[in-house]
PDB file of C-alpha atoms in Angstrom:
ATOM      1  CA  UNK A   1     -30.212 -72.222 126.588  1.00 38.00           C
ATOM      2  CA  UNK A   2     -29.652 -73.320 129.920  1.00 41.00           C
ATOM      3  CA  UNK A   3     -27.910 -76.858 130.920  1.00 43.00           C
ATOM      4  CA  UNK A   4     -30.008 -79.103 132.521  1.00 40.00           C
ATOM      5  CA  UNK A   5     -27.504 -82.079 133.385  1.00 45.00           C
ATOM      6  CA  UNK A   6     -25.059 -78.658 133.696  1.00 44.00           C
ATOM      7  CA  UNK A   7     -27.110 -77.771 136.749  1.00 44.00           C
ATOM      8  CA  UNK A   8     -27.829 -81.256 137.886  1.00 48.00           C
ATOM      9  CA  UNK A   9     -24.460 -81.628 138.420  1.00 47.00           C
ATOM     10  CA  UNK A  10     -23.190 -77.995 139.352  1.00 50.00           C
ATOM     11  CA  UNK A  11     -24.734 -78.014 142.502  1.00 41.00           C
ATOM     12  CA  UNK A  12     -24.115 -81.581 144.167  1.00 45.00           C
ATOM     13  CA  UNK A  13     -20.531 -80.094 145.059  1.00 42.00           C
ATOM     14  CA  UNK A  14     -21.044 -77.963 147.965  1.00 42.00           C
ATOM     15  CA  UNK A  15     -24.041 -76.616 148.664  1.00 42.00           C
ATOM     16  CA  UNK A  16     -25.503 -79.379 151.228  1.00 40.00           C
ATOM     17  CA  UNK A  17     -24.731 -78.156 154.113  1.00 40.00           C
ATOM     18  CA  UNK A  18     -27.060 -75.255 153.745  1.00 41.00           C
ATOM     19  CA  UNK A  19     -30.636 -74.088 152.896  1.00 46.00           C
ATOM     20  CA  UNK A  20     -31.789 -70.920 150.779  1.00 49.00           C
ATOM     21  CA  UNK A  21     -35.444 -69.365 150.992  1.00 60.00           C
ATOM     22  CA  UNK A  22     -35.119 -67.986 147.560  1.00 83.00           C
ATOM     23  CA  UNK A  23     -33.906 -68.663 144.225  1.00 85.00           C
ATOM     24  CA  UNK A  24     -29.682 -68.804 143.381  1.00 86.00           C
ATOM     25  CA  UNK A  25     -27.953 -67.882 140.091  1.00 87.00           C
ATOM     26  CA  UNK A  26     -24.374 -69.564 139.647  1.00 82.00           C
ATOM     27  CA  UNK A  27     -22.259 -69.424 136.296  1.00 80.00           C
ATOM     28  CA  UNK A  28     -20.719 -73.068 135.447  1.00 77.00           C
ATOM     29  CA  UNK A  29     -18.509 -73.739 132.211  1.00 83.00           C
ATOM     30  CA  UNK A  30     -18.821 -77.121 130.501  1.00 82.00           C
ATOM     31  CA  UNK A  31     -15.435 -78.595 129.316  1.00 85.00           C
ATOM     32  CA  UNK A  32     -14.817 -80.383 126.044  1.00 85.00           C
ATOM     33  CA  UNK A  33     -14.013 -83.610 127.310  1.00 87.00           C
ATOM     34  CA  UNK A  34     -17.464 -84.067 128.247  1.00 88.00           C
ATOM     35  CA  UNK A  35     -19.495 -86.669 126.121  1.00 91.00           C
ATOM     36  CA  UNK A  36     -22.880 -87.750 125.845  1.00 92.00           C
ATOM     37  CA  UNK A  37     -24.547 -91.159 123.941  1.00 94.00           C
ATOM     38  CA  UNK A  38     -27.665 -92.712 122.953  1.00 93.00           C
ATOM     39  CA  UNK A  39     -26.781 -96.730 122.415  1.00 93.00           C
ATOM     40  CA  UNK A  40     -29.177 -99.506 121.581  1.00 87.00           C
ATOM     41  CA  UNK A  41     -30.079-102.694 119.868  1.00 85.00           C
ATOM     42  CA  UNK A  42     -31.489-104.206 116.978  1.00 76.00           C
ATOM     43  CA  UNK A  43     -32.081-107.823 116.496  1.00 71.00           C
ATOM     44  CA  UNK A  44     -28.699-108.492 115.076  1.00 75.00           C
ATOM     45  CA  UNK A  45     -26.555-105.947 116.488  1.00 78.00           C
ATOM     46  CA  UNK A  46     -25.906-102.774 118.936  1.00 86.00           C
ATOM     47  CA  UNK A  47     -25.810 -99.158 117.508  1.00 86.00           C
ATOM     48  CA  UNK A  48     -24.469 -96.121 119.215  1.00 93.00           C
ATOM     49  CA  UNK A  49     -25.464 -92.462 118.640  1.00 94.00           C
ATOM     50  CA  UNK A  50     -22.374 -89.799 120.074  1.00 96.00           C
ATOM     51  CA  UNK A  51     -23.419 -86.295 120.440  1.00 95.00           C
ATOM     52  CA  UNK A  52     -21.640 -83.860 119.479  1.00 93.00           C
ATOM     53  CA  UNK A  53     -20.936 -81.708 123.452  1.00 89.00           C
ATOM     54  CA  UNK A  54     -19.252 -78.766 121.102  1.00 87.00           C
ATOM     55  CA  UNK A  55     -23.075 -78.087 120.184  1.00 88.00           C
ATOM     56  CA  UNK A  56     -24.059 -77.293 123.663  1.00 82.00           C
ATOM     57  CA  UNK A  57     -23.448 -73.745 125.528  1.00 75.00           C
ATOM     58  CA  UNK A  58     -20.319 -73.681 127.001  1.00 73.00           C
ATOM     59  CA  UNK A  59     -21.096 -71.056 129.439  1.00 78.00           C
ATOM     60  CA  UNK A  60     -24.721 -71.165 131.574  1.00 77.00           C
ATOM     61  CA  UNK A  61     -26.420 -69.091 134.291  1.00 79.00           C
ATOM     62  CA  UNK A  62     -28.349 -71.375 136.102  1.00 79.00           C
ATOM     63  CA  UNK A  63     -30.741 -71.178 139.228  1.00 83.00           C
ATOM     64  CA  UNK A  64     -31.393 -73.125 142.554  1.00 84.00           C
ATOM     65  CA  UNK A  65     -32.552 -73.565 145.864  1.00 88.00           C
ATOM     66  CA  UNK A  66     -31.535 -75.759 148.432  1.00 86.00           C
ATOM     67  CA  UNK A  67     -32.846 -77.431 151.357  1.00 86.00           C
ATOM     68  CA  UNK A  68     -30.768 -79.519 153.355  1.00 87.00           C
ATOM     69  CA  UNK A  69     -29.683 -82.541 150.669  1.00 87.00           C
ATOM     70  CA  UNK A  70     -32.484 -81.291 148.496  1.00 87.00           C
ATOM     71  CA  UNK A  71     -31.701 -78.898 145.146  1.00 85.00           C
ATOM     72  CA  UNK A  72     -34.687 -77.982 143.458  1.00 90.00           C
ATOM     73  CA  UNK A  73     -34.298 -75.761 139.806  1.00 84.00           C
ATOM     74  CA  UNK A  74     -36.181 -73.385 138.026  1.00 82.00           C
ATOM     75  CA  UNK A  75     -36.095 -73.571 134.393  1.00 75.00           C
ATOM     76  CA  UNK A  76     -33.128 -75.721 134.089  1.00 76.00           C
ATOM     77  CA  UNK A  77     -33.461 -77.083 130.670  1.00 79.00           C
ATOM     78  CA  UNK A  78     -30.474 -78.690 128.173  1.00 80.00           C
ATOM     79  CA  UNK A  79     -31.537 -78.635 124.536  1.00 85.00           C
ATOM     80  CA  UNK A  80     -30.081 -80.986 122.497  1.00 90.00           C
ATOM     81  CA  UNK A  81     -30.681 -80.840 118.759  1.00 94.00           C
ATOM     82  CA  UNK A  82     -31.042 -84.039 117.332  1.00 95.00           C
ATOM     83  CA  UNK A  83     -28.851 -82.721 114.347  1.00 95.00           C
ATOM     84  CA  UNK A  84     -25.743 -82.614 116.729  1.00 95.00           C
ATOM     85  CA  UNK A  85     -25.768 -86.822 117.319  1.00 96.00           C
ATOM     86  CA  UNK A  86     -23.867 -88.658 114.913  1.00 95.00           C
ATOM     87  CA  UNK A  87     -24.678 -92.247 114.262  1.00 91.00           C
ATOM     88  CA  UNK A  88     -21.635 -93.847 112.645  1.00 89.00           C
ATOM     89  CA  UNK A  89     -22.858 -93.616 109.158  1.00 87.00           C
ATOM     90  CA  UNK A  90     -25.674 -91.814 107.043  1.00 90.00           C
ATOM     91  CA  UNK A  91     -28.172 -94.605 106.832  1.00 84.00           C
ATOM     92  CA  UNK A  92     -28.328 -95.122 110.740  1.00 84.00           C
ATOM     93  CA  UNK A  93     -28.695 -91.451 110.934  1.00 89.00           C
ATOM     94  CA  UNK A  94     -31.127 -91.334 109.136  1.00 88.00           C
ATOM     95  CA  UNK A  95     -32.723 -93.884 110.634  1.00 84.00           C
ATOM     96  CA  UNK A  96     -32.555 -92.037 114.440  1.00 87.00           C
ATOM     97  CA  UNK A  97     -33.543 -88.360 112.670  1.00 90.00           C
ATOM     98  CA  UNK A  98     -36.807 -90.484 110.674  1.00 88.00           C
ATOM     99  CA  UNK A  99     -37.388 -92.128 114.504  1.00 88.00           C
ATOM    100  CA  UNK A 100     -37.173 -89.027 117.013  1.00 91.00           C
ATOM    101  CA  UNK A 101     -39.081 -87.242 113.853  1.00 93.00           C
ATOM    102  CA  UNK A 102     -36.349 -84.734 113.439  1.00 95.00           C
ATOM    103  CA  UNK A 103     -37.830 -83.003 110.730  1.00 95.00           C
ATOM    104  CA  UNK A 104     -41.088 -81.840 113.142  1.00 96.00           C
ATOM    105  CA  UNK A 105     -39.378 -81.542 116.484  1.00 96.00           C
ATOM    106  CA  UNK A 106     -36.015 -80.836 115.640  1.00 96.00           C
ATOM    107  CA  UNK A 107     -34.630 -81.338 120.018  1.00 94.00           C
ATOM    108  CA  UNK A 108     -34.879 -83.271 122.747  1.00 94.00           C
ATOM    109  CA  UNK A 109     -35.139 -81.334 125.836  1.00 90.00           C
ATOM    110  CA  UNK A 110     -34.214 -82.327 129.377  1.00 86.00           C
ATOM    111  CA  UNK A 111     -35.478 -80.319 132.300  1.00 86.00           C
ATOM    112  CA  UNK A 112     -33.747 -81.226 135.249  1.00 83.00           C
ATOM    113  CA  UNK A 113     -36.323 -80.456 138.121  1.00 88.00           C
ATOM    114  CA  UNK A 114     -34.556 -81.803 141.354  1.00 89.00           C
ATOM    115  CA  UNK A 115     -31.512 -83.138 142.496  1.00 86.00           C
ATOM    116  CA  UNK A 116     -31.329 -85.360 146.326  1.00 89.00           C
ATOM    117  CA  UNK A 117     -27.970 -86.369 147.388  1.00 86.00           C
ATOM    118  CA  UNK A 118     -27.398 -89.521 149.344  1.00 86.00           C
ATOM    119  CA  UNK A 119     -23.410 -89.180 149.871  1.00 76.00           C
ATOM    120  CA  UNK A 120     -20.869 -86.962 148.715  1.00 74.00           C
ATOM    121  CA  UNK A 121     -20.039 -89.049 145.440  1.00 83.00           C
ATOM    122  CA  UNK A 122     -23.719 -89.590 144.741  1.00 89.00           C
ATOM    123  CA  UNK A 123     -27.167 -88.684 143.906  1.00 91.00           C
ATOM    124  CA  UNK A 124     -30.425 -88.722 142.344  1.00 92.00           C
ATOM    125  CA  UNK A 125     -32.024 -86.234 139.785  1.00 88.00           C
ATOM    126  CA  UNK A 126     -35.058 -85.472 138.692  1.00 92.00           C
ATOM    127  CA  UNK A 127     -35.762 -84.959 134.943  1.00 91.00           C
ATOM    128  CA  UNK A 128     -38.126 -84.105 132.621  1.00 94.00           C
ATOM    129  CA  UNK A 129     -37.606 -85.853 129.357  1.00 94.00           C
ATOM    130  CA  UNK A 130     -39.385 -84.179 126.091  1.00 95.00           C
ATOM    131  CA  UNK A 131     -38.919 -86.297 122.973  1.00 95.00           C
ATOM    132  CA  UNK A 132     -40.900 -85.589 119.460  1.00 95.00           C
ATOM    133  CA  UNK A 133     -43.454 -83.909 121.574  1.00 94.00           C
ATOM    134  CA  UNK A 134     -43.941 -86.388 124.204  1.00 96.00           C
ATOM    135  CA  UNK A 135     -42.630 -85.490 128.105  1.00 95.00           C
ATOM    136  CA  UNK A 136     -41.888 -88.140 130.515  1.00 96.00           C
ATOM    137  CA  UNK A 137     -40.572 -87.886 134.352  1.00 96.00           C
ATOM    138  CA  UNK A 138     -37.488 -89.800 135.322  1.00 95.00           C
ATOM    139  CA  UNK A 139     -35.283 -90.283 138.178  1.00 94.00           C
ATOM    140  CA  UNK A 140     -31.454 -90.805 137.225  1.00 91.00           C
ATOM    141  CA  UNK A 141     -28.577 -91.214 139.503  1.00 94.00           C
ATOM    142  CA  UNK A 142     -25.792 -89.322 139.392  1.00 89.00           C
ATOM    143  CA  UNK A 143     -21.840 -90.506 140.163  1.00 87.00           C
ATOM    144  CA  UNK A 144     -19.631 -87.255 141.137  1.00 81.00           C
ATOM    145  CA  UNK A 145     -15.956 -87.070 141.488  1.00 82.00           C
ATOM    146  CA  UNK A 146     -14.156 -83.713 142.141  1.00 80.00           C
ATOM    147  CA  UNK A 147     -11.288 -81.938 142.014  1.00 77.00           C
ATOM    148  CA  UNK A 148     -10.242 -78.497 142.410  1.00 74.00           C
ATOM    149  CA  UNK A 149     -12.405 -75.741 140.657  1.00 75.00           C
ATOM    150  CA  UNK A 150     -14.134 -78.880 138.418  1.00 81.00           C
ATOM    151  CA  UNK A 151     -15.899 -81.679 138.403  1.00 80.00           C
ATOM    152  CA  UNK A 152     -17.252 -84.841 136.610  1.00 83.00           C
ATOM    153  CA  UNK A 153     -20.640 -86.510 136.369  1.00 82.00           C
ATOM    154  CA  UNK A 154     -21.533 -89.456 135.120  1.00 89.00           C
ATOM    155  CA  UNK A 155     -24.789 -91.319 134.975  1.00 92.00           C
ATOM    156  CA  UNK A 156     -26.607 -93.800 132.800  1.00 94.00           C
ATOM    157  CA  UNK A 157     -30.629 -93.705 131.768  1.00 93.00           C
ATOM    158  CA  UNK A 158     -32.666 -96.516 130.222  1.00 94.00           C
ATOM    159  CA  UNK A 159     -35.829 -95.425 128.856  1.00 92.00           C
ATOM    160  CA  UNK A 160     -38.617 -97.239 126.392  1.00 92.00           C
ATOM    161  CA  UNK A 161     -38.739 -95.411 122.639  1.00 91.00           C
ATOM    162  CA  UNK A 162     -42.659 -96.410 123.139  1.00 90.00           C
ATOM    163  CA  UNK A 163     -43.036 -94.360 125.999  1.00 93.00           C
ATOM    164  CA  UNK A 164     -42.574 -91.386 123.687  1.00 94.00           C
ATOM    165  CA  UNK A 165     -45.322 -92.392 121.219  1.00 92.00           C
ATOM    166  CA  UNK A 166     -42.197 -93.695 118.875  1.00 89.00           C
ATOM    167  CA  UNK A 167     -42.594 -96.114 116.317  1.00 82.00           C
ATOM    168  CA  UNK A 168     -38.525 -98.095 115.889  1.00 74.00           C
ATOM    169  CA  UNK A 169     -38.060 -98.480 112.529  1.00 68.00           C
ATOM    170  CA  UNK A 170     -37.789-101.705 110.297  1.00 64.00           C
ATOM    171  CA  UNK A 171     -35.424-102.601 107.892  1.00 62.00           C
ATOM    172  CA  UNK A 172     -34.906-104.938 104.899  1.00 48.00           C
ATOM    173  CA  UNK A 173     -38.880-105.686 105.157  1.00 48.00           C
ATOM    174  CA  UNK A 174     -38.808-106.534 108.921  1.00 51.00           C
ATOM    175  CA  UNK A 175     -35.941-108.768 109.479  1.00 51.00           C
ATOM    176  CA  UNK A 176     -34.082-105.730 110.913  1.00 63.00           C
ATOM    177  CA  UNK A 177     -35.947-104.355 114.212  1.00 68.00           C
ATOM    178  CA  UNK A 178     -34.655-101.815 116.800  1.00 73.00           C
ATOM    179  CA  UNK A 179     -35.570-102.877 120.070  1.00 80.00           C
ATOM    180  CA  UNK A 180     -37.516-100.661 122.453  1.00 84.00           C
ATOM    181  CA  UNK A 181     -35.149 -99.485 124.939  1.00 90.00           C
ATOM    182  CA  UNK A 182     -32.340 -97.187 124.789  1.00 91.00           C
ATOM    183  CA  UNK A 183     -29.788 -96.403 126.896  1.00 93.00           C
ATOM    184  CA  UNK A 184     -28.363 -91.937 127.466  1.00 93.00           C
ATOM    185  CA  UNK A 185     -25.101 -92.593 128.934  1.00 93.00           C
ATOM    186  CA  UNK A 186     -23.809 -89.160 129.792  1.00 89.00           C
ATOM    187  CA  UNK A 187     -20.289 -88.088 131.811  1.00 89.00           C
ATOM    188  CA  UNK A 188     -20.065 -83.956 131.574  1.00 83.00           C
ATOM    189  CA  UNK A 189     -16.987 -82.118 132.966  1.00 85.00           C
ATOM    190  CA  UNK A 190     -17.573 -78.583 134.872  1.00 82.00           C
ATOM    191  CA  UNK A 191     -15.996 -76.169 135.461  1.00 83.00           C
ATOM    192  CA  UNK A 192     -17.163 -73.660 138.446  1.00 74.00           C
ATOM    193  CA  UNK A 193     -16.980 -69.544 137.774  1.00 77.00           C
TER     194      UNK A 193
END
């Protein structure tokens, strides 16, 4: 399994001042105190789904060319498995699993296609987004701070359950409604081999 935000992030530290013909391969390592969220709303209050990062690869191969402040990727995909996000208690999470129909696509896949950097502490990917069976393109910036051999990225997403063909569930016959968007608030540490 390759890391999609992995290589999103990977490659806005130092490789803009350069352009490749052909396809890259670097090795990146993500650290544990990375963290990644799903929050939303419901009509009376805000929920907030933490995945658990321990689930993901640690260690990915990942490939890239780049043109000037362009990074394009081939088959940079993270897999997330829906299993891995914990809710707070069981009946929310069962709520989220019955929503992103867990029990027929069991991940949601992000393909990160693209990456154009506007200053050294910034950019904007590209992403694929692939939830119950339903793809969507987004653009997503990207906040990048450095130090050393590592490196953190951060970035927020809003997106519409609806644009995924998902229905929000109801509770206590309607009174209790989740509202159509949801926010993937992400900030991964990396480490560069």
């Amino acid at each position: 399994m390759k890391n999609l935000l992995l290589c999103l992030l990977v490659f806005c530290l130092g490789f803009t001042g350069f352009s490749q013909n052909s396809y890259e391969k670097k090795t990146v390592r993500i650290l544990p105190d990375s963290h990644l969220k799903i929050t939303g709303d419901t009509n009376i209050s805000k929920f907030k789904c933490d995945f658990n990062t321990a689930r993901l690869e640690r260690t990915s191969s990942v490939e890239y060319k780049v043109h000037e402040n362009h990074i394009k990727f081939s088959n940079a995909t993270l897999k997330l498995e829906n299993e891995g996000f914990d809710c707070g208690n069981k009946a929310i999470n069962k709520d989220f699993h019955s929503l992103l129909k867990t029990d027929k696509y069991p991940q949601i896949s992000l393909e990160l296609t693209e990456i154009h950097l506007y200053k050294e502490k910034s950019g904007k990917a590209y992403v694929t987004i692939t939830i119950a069976g339903n793809k969507k393109d987004y653009t997503l910036p990207v906040e990048i701070s450095k130090k050393a051999s590592a490196a953190n990225y951060a970035g927020t997403l809003k997106l519409d359950i609806r644009d995924f063909d998902l229905e929000p569930p109801k509770k206590m016959f309607g009174l209790i409604v989740i509202k159509d968007e949801i926010e993937i608030d992400f900030n991964l540490a990396v480490k560069f081999l």
